[in-house]
Amino acid sequence: MKKEDLRIVFMGTPEFAVETLQSLVDNNYNVVAVVTQPDKPVGRHGSILQPSAVKQYAQSKNIPVLQPVKMKDEGFIEELKSFNANLQIVVAFRMLPEIVWDMPEYGTFNVHAALLPQYRGAAPINWAVINGETRTGVTTFFLDHEIDTGRVIMQLPYDILDDYNVEDVYNGLMHLGAEICLKTLDKIIESDGYPESMAQNEMGIDINTLKHAPKIFKDTCRIDWNKPNANVYNFVRGLSPYPGAWTMLVDSSGKEFVLKVFKTKKSALSFSNEAGTIHVEQKSLFIQAKDGAIEVLELQIAGKTRMKANDFINGFKNIERYIVK
């Protein structure tokens, strides 16, 4: 098989997927169409429709764009079939019905931002950092009936340094995802469309040790100061800069403010036996966790801009009279 024999439909939505799509175009693969989410309403009244990053790139390259509301819609299925694709590639998209992923001759493979079977789910990058992993990676696998459970084609590892936040890992895996996609295509071409792959239950990983990556909601992002300070540190960087870890700042009258925390530093200091106690020392802001204090470096009060801790201290007089919870 030659590169020219492949007719590819690419499916994805965010910036993370654009890197892979661009690599396909730059390497002269025949991307016959792109499938992405419908334009998203933005603005105060939702009157402005914002196209996805993938749509914007596809249109700049004159690639046809499909934006189904429902993946089983008959009109969409027929339009998708009309492109006669023999391979589909999915990066950061939604779950596909069998009628879609089983359509092309050579199947549909996904680029997943984790080393499967670990971190199946919608937020693998966040959860890897939150859990303090020192290594993650990317996986290509064929889609099947269950989410992120298909046969693995390839994996590439990526080291997570201790000071990386989720944005750092996101950017690293975004580039690595494009690389593994091209390497997977090489395997597909070399094997005339049918590369070797391995069932995830044959990869020698104990099912009882699997960690999952469910979708993250607002309540998921609330900091638990009763956990060890290393856990709090990982939690904050695993949600920074988006969606952002948060806590409640409470004054002596019981009035509460939402406080987002974007950057912290592990500390060997301890100022109280009570988690959530605030301490200021030489213009540095500390909050007590279970087994020691966390130094807060960057934060944001609801309705205000993100700021350095010393600026926050200057603007919030008597901050040590507050607690967080």
mmCIF file of C-alpha atoms in Angstrom:
data_model
loop_
_atom_site.group_PDB
_atom_site.id
_atom_site.type_symbol
_atom_site.label_atom_id
_atom_site.label_comp_id
_atom_site.label_asym_id
_atom_site.label_seq_id
_atom_site.Cartn_x
_atom_site.Cartn_y
_atom_site.Cartn_z
ATOM 1 C CA MET A 1 0.000 0.000 0.000
ATOM 2 C CA LYS A 2 1.062 3.571 -0.692
ATOM 3 C CA LYS A 3 0.231 6.737 1.198
ATOM 4 C CA GLU A 4 -1.925 7.839 -1.731
ATOM 5 C CA ASP A 5 -4.164 4.785 -1.260
ATOM 6 C CA LEU A 6 -5.513 6.109 2.019
ATOM 7 C CA ARG A 7 -8.633 8.270 2.081
ATOM 8 C CA ILE A 8 -8.836 9.646 5.620
ATOM 9 C CA VAL A 9 -11.669 11.220 7.564
ATOM 10 C CA PHE A 10 -10.337 13.077 10.605
ATOM 11 C CA MET A 11 -12.492 13.618 13.707
ATOM 12 C CA GLY A 12 -11.598 16.078 16.461
ATOM 13 C CA THR A 13 -12.507 19.402 18.036
ATOM 14 C CA PRO A 14 -9.959 21.265 20.241
ATOM 15 C CA GLU A 15 -6.493 22.693 19.634
ATOM 16 C CA PHE A 16 -5.017 19.388 20.837
ATOM 17 C CA ALA A 17 -6.434 17.712 17.709
ATOM 18 C CA VAL A 18 -5.260 20.442 15.312
ATOM 19 C CA GLU A 19 -1.614 19.482 15.802
ATOM 20 C CA THR A 20 -2.319 15.980 14.488
ATOM 21 C CA LEU A 21 -4.529 17.182 11.634
ATOM 22 C CA GLN A 22 -1.869 19.659 10.561
ATOM 23 C CA SER A 23 0.774 16.921 10.589
ATOM 24 C CA LEU A 24 -1.399 14.847 8.244
ATOM 25 C CA VAL A 25 -1.796 17.761 5.849
ATOM 26 C CA ASP A 26 1.880 18.732 6.035
ATOM 27 C CA ASN A 27 2.872 15.146 5.243
ATOM 28 C CA ASN A 28 0.568 15.036 2.209
ATOM 29 C CA TYR A 29 -1.982 12.569 3.512
ATOM 30 C CA ASN A 30 -5.323 12.669 1.716
ATOM 31 C CA VAL A 31 -7.727 14.026 4.345
ATOM 32 C CA VAL A 32 -11.015 13.949 2.441
ATOM 33 C CA ALA A 33 -13.179 15.388 5.241
ATOM 34 C CA VAL A 34 -13.186 16.538 8.857
ATOM 35 C CA VAL A 35 -15.870 15.852 11.462
ATOM 36 C CA THR A 36 -16.067 18.222 14.416
ATOM 37 C CA GLN A 37 -18.529 19.548 16.996
ATOM 38 C CA PRO A 38 -21.184 22.114 15.990
ATOM 39 C CA ASP A 39 -20.209 25.754 16.460
ATOM 40 C CA LYS A 40 -20.487 26.789 20.110
ATOM 41 C CA PRO A 41 -22.565 29.804 21.182
ATOM 42 C CA VAL A 42 -20.433 32.417 22.959
ATOM 43 C CA GLY A 43 -20.920 35.956 24.199
ATOM 44 C CA ARG A 44 -23.259 37.387 26.811
ATOM 45 C CA HIS A 45 -26.408 36.275 25.003
ATOM 46 C CA GLY A 46 -24.969 33.342 23.101
ATOM 47 C CA SER A 47 -25.603 35.178 19.876
ATOM 48 C CA ILE A 48 -22.144 34.547 18.420
ATOM 49 C CA LEU A 49 -21.212 31.111 17.116
ATOM 50 C CA GLN A 50 -17.592 30.086 17.647
ATOM 51 C CA PRO A 51 -16.224 27.362 15.336
ATOM 52 C CA SER A 52 -13.934 24.726 16.824
ATOM 53 C CA ALA A 53 -10.182 24.970 16.386
ATOM 54 C CA VAL A 54 -10.308 21.936 14.081
ATOM 55 C CA LYS A 55 -12.976 23.525 11.889
ATOM 56 C CA GLN A 56 -10.996 26.742 11.583
ATOM 57 C CA TYR A 57 -7.900 24.861 10.468
ATOM 58 C CA ALA A 58 -9.814 22.588 8.076
ATOM 59 C CA GLN A 59 -11.482 25.554 6.401
ATOM 60 C CA SER A 60 -8.111 27.265 5.986
ATOM 61 C CA LYS A 61 -7.029 24.189 3.987
ATOM 62 C CA ASN A 62 -10.343 23.864 2.076
ATOM 63 C CA ILE A 63 -11.134 20.493 3.658
ATOM 64 C CA PRO A 64 -14.887 19.691 3.785
ATOM 65 C CA VAL A 65 -16.278 19.952 7.333
ATOM 66 C CA LEU A 66 -19.162 17.947 8.803
ATOM 67 C CA GLN A 67 -20.734 19.041 12.108
ATOM 68 C CA PRO A 68 -23.409 16.554 13.179
ATOM 69 C CA VAL A 69 -25.507 17.222 16.247
ATOM 70 C CA LYS A 70 -26.242 13.507 16.516
ATOM 71 C CA MET A 71 -23.738 10.953 15.285
ATOM 72 C CA LYS A 72 -26.504 8.519 14.279
ATOM 73 C CA ASP A 73 -28.374 11.072 12.166
ATOM 74 C CA GLU A 74 -29.211 9.432 8.823
ATOM 75 C CA GLY A 75 -28.262 12.512 6.819
ATOM 76 C CA PHE A 76 -24.846 12.646 8.470
ATOM 77 C CA ILE A 77 -24.259 8.912 7.953
ATOM 78 C CA GLU A 78 -25.034 9.188 4.262
ATOM 79 C CA GLU A 79 -22.827 12.258 3.845
ATOM 80 C CA LEU A 80 -19.986 10.530 5.673
ATOM 81 C CA LYS A 81 -20.307 7.476 3.415
ATOM 82 C CA SER A 82 -20.133 9.695 0.334
ATOM 83 C CA PHE A 83 -16.478 10.498 1.030
ATOM 84 C CA ASN A 84 -15.541 6.809 0.569
ATOM 85 C CA ALA A 85 -12.927 6.946 3.329
ATOM 86 C CA ASN A 86 -11.043 3.733 4.049
ATOM 87 C CA LEU A 87 -9.621 4.982 7.372
ATOM 88 C CA GLN A 88 -10.807 7.285 10.153
ATOM 89 C CA ILE A 89 -8.625 8.979 12.754
ATOM 90 C CA VAL A 90 -10.062 10.347 16.004
ATOM 91 C CA VAL A 91 -8.320 12.814 18.340
ATOM 92 C CA ALA A 92 -10.121 14.472 21.279
ATOM 93 C CA PHE A 93 -13.643 13.890 19.984
ATOM 94 C CA ARG A 94 -16.729 12.222 21.399
ATOM 95 C CA MET A 95 -17.862 8.603 21.569
ATOM 96 C CA LEU A 96 -18.768 7.194 18.165
ATOM 97 C CA PRO A 97 -21.564 4.724 17.418
ATOM 98 C CA GLU A 98 -20.621 1.460 15.727
ATOM 99 C CA ILE A 99 -22.200 2.527 12.459
ATOM 100 C CA VAL A 100 -19.559 5.278 12.281
ATOM 101 C CA TRP A 101 -16.380 3.644 13.648
ATOM 102 C CA ASP A 102 -16.981 0.419 11.730
ATOM 103 C CA MET A 103 -17.628 2.175 8.412
ATOM 104 C CA PRO A 104 -14.152 2.346 6.804
ATOM 105 C CA GLU A 105 -12.349 -0.712 5.407
ATOM 106 C CA TYR A 106 -9.305 -0.266 7.662
ATOM 107 C CA GLY A 107 -11.278 0.789 10.708
ATOM 108 C CA THR A 108 -11.002 3.817 12.989
ATOM 109 C CA PHE A 109 -8.105 4.503 15.303
ATOM 110 C CA ASN A 110 -7.944 6.954 18.176
ATOM 111 C CA VAL A 111 -5.008 8.930 19.578
ATOM 112 C CA HIS A 112 -5.471 8.856 23.363
ATOM 113 C CA ALA A 113 -3.434 11.021 25.753
ATOM 114 C CA ALA A 114 -2.422 8.248 28.172
ATOM 115 C CA LEU A 115 -0.752 4.845 28.244
ATOM 116 C CA LEU A 116 -3.795 2.615 27.998
ATOM 117 C CA PRO A 117 -5.303 0.740 29.690
ATOM 118 C CA GLN A 118 -4.428 3.316 32.349
ATOM 119 C CA TYR A 119 -6.498 6.499 32.387
ATOM 120 C CA ARG A 120 -9.399 5.573 30.186
ATOM 121 C CA GLY A 121 -11.843 8.439 30.017
ATOM 122 C CA ALA A 122 -12.369 12.084 29.144
ATOM 123 C CA ALA A 123 -9.620 13.781 31.201
ATOM 124 C CA PRO A 124 -6.498 11.594 31.176
ATOM 125 C CA ILE A 125 -3.986 14.464 31.290
ATOM 126 C CA ASN A 126 -5.581 16.126 34.313
ATOM 127 C CA TRP A 127 -5.861 12.922 36.308
ATOM 128 C CA ALA A 128 -2.306 11.786 35.577
ATOM 129 C CA VAL A 129 -0.963 15.035 37.063
ATOM 130 C CA ILE A 130 -3.459 15.060 39.945
ATOM 131 C CA ASN A 131 -2.375 11.537 40.882
ATOM 132 C CA GLY A 132 1.284 12.552 40.885
ATOM 133 C CA GLU A 133 2.319 10.337 37.983
ATOM 134 C CA THR A 134 5.875 10.806 36.751
ATOM 135 C CA ARG A 135 5.144 9.163 33.412
ATOM 136 C CA THR A 136 2.287 9.167 30.946
ATOM 137 C CA GLY A 137 2.196 9.056 27.153
ATOM 138 C CA VAL A 138 0.041 8.560 24.075
ATOM 139 C CA THR A 139 -1.632 5.485 22.650
ATOM 140 C CA THR A 140 -3.160 4.656 19.297
ATOM 141 C CA PHE A 141 -5.849 2.000 19.361
ATOM 142 C CA PHE A 142 -8.725 0.754 17.225
ATOM 143 C CA LEU A 143 -12.172 1.815 18.384
ATOM 144 C CA ASP A 144 -14.650 -0.825 19.479
ATOM 145 C CA HIS A 145 -17.856 -0.952 21.502
ATOM 146 C CA GLU A 146 -16.519 0.264 24.859
ATOM 147 C CA ILE A 147 -14.742 3.568 25.566
ATOM 148 C CA ASP A 148 -10.927 3.375 25.273
ATOM 149 C CA THR A 149 -10.809 -0.429 25.382
ATOM 150 C CA GLY A 150 -9.840 -1.316 21.795
ATOM 151 C CA ARG A 151 -6.759 -3.114 20.532
ATOM 152 C CA VAL A 152 -3.572 -1.089 21.024
ATOM 153 C CA ILE A 153 -1.426 -0.358 17.960
ATOM 154 C CA MET A 154 1.355 1.798 19.452
ATOM 155 C CA GLN A 155 2.418 3.695 22.556
ATOM 156 C CA LEU A 156 4.957 6.459 23.159
ATOM 157 C CA PRO A 157 5.947 7.523 26.721
ATOM 158 C CA TYR A 158 6.225 11.039 28.128
ATOM 159 C CA ASP A 159 7.884 12.087 31.406
ATOM 160 C CA ILE A 160 6.001 14.416 33.765
ATOM 161 C CA LEU A 161 8.415 16.604 35.715
ATOM 162 C CA ASP A 162 7.500 17.604 39.258
ATOM 163 C CA ASP A 163 6.933 21.265 38.371
ATOM 164 C CA TYR A 164 4.807 20.605 35.274
ATOM 165 C CA ASN A 165 1.183 21.690 35.365
ATOM 166 C CA VAL A 166 -1.527 20.261 33.136
ATOM 167 C CA GLU A 167 -0.835 22.832 30.416
ATOM 168 C CA ASP A 168 2.792 21.715 30.174
ATOM 169 C CA VAL A 169 1.780 18.072 29.822
ATOM 170 C CA TYR A 170 -1.025 18.965 27.403
ATOM 171 C CA ASN A 171 1.415 20.734 25.095
ATOM 172 C CA GLY A 172 3.920 17.893 25.279
ATOM 173 C CA LEU A 173 1.329 15.229 24.520
ATOM 174 C CA MET A 174 -0.196 17.347 21.750
ATOM 175 C CA HIS A 175 3.080 17.157 19.809
ATOM 176 C CA LEU A 176 3.651 13.524 20.754
ATOM 177 C CA GLY A 177 0.126 12.700 19.588
ATOM 178 C CA ALA A 178 0.911 14.013 16.117
ATOM 179 C CA GLU A 179 4.105 11.961 16.083
ATOM 180 C CA ILE A 180 2.415 8.698 17.066
ATOM 181 C CA CYS A 181 -0.324 9.254 14.498
ATOM 182 C CA LEU A 182 2.230 9.411 11.684
ATOM 183 C CA LYS A 183 4.089 6.362 13.039
ATOM 184 C CA THR A 184 0.797 4.451 13.213
ATOM 185 C CA LEU A 185 0.026 5.362 9.623
ATOM 186 C CA ASP A 186 3.432 4.002 8.649
ATOM 187 C CA LYS A 187 2.473 0.688 10.249
ATOM 188 C CA ILE A 188 -0.881 0.678 8.469
ATOM 189 C CA ILE A 189 0.757 1.304 5.112
ATOM 190 C CA GLU A 190 3.477 -1.311 5.688
ATOM 191 C CA SER A 191 0.855 -3.924 6.609
ATOM 192 C CA ASP A 192 -1.507 -3.122 3.716
ATOM 193 C CA GLY A 193 -4.078 -1.739 6.116
ATOM 194 C CA TYR A 194 -3.952 -4.289 8.896
ATOM 195 C CA PRO A 195 -1.193 -3.542 11.440
ATOM 196 C CA GLU A 196 -0.413 -5.754 14.402
ATOM 197 C CA SER A 197 -2.297 -4.787 17.548
ATOM 198 C CA MET A 198 -2.744 -6.126 21.061
ATOM 199 C CA ALA A 199 -5.806 -6.584 23.233
ATOM 200 C CA GLN A 200 -5.533 -4.459 26.375
ATOM 201 C CA ASN A 201 -6.261 -7.435 28.628
ATOM 202 C CA GLU A 202 -3.131 -9.101 27.219
ATOM 203 C CA MET A 203 -0.779 -6.241 28.116
ATOM 204 C CA GLY A 204 0.144 -7.675 31.528
ATOM 205 C CA ILE A 205 -1.500 -4.956 33.634
ATOM 206 C CA ASP A 206 -3.503 -5.994 36.683
ATOM 207 C CA ILE A 207 -7.065 -4.776 36.271
ATOM 208 C CA ASN A 208 -7.129 -3.915 39.992
ATOM 209 C CA THR A 209 -4.399 -1.300 39.485
ATOM 210 C CA LEU A 210 -6.164 0.605 36.707
ATOM 211 C CA LYS A 211 -6.710 4.322 37.236
ATOM 212 C CA HIS A 212 -9.527 6.113 35.473
ATOM 213 C CA ALA A 213 -9.952 9.585 34.000
ATOM 214 C CA PRO A 214 -13.594 10.650 34.302
ATOM 215 C CA LYS A 215 -14.855 14.011 33.093
ATOM 216 C CA ILE A 216 -14.038 16.887 35.430
ATOM 217 C CA PHE A 217 -16.797 19.074 36.837
ATOM 218 C CA LYS A 218 -16.735 22.164 39.056
ATOM 219 C CA ASP A 219 -17.183 20.165 42.254
ATOM 220 C CA THR A 220 -14.288 17.920 41.223
ATOM 221 C CA CYS A 221 -11.987 20.959 41.371
ATOM 222 C CA ARG A 222 -12.537 21.868 45.034
ATOM 223 C CA ILE A 223 -9.368 21.562 47.119
ATOM 224 C CA ASP A 224 -9.464 19.269 50.143
ATOM 225 C CA TRP A 225 -7.049 20.825 52.654
ATOM 226 C CA ASN A 226 -7.339 17.753 54.877
ATOM 227 C CA LYS A 227 -5.143 15.861 52.416
ATOM 228 C CA PRO A 228 -1.324 15.779 52.598
ATOM 229 C CA ASN A 229 0.387 18.811 51.126
ATOM 230 C CA ALA A 230 1.927 16.736 48.308
ATOM 231 C CA ASN A 231 -1.597 15.740 47.240
ATOM 232 C CA VAL A 232 -2.775 19.351 47.327
ATOM 233 C CA TYR A 233 0.249 20.413 45.285
ATOM 234 C CA ASN A 234 -0.473 17.801 42.600
ATOM 235 C CA PHE A 235 -4.183 18.608 42.632
ATOM 236 C CA VAL A 236 -3.566 22.296 41.930
ATOM 237 C CA ARG A 237 -1.107 21.724 39.090
ATOM 238 C CA GLY A 238 -3.373 19.030 37.632
ATOM 239 C CA LEU A 239 -6.083 21.649 37.149
ATOM 240 C CA SER A 240 -3.951 24.670 36.223
ATOM 241 C CA PRO A 241 -4.575 26.830 34.342
ATOM 242 C CA TYR A 242 -7.916 25.298 33.351
ATOM 243 C CA PRO A 243 -10.422 24.634 34.808
ATOM 244 C CA GLY A 244 -8.594 25.727 37.970
ATOM 245 C CA ALA A 245 -8.606 24.335 41.511
ATOM 246 C CA TRP A 246 -10.674 26.358 43.965
ATOM 247 C CA THR A 247 -11.494 26.751 47.619
ATOM 248 C CA MET A 248 -13.735 28.941 49.770
ATOM 249 C CA LEU A 249 -12.184 31.896 51.606
ATOM 250 C CA VAL A 250 -14.226 32.574 54.748
ATOM 251 C CA ASP A 251 -14.049 35.663 56.973
ATOM 252 C CA SER A 252 -14.904 35.926 60.667
ATOM 253 C CA SER A 253 -18.540 36.769 59.921
ATOM 254 C CA GLY A 254 -18.967 33.667 57.775
ATOM 255 C CA LYS A 255 -18.938 35.543 54.459
ATOM 256 C CA GLU A 256 -17.489 33.372 51.699
ATOM 257 C CA PHE A 257 -15.450 34.154 48.593
ATOM 258 C CA VAL A 258 -14.449 31.725 45.852
ATOM 259 C CA LEU A 259 -10.672 31.608 45.618
ATOM 260 C CA LYS A 260 -8.967 29.923 42.665
ATOM 261 C CA VAL A 261 -5.451 28.613 43.199
ATOM 262 C CA PHE A 262 -3.208 28.282 40.136
ATOM 263 C CA LYS A 263 0.288 27.739 41.446
ATOM 264 C CA THR A 264 1.688 26.425 44.708
ATOM 265 C CA LYS A 265 4.946 25.234 46.170
ATOM 266 C CA LYS A 266 5.511 22.374 48.571
ATOM 267 C CA SER A 267 6.800 23.518 51.939
ATOM 268 C CA ALA A 268 8.494 21.839 54.886
ATOM 269 C CA LEU A 269 6.870 24.346 57.238
ATOM 270 C CA SER A 270 3.846 23.805 59.435
ATOM 271 C CA PHE A 271 1.979 26.549 61.263
ATOM 272 C CA SER A 272 -1.120 24.907 62.697
ATOM 273 C CA ASN A 273 -2.810 21.629 63.446
ATOM 274 C CA GLU A 274 -5.957 22.853 61.711
ATOM 275 C CA ALA A 275 -6.200 22.364 57.939
ATOM 276 C CA GLY A 276 -7.209 25.501 56.084
ATOM 277 C CA THR A 277 -5.436 27.909 58.413
ATOM 278 C CA ILE A 278 -3.810 30.847 56.611
ATOM 279 C CA HIS A 279 -0.377 32.158 57.577
ATOM 280 C CA VAL A 280 1.661 35.047 56.150
ATOM 281 C CA GLU A 281 5.407 35.190 56.600
ATOM 282 C CA GLN A 282 7.660 37.733 54.856
ATOM 283 C CA LYS A 283 5.059 38.463 52.173
ATOM 284 C CA SER A 284 4.619 34.746 51.473
ATOM 285 C CA LEU A 285 1.191 33.127 51.742
ATOM 286 C CA PHE A 286 0.852 29.673 53.325
ATOM 287 C CA ILE A 287 -2.205 27.487 53.817
ATOM 288 C CA GLN A 288 -2.086 24.540 56.175
ATOM 289 C CA ALA A 289 -2.781 21.093 54.729
ATOM 290 C CA LYS A 290 -2.929 17.793 56.625
ATOM 291 C CA ASP A 291 0.776 17.287 57.210
ATOM 292 C CA GLY A 292 2.262 20.699 56.533
ATOM 293 C CA ALA A 293 1.796 24.000 54.795
ATOM 294 C CA ILE A 294 1.474 24.746 51.098
ATOM 295 C CA GLU A 295 2.892 28.014 49.808
ATOM 296 C CA VAL A 296 0.431 29.678 47.424
ATOM 297 C CA LEU A 297 2.174 31.550 44.609
ATOM 298 C CA GLU A 298 -0.630 32.558 42.226
ATOM 299 C CA LEU A 299 -4.354 32.862 42.872
ATOM 300 C CA GLN A 300 -7.543 34.674 41.921
ATOM 301 C CA ILE A 301 -10.569 35.976 43.808
ATOM 302 C CA ALA A 302 -13.841 35.577 41.885
ATOM 303 C CA GLY A 303 -14.392 38.621 39.681
ATOM 304 C CA LYS A 304 -10.755 39.716 39.911
ATOM 305 C CA THR A 305 -7.699 39.041 37.798
ATOM 306 C CA ARG A 306 -5.147 36.340 38.482
ATOM 307 C CA MET A 307 -2.357 37.692 40.681
ATOM 308 C CA LYS A 308 0.808 36.895 42.598
ATOM 309 C CA ALA A 309 0.401 36.003 46.261
ATOM 310 C CA ASN A 310 2.209 39.117 47.525
ATOM 311 C CA ASP A 311 -0.192 41.351 45.561
ATOM 312 C CA PHE A 312 -3.081 39.446 47.081
ATOM 313 C CA ILE A 313 -1.644 39.949 50.571
ATOM 314 C CA ASN A 314 -1.284 43.686 49.970
ATOM 315 C CA GLY A 315 -4.893 43.965 48.841
ATOM 316 C CA PHE A 316 -6.408 41.700 51.489
ATOM 317 C CA LYS A 317 -5.653 43.195 54.884
ATOM 318 C CA ASN A 318 -5.681 40.911 57.898
ATOM 319 C CA ILE A 319 -5.778 37.867 55.650
ATOM 320 C CA GLU A 320 -4.711 35.641 58.557
ATOM 321 C CA ARG A 321 -8.114 36.223 60.116
ATOM 322 C CA TYR A 322 -9.629 34.217 57.249
ATOM 323 C CA ILE A 323 -9.675 30.471 56.747
ATOM 324 C CA VAL A 324 -10.151 28.346 53.661
ATOM 325 C CA LYS A 325 -12.379 25.327 53.425
#
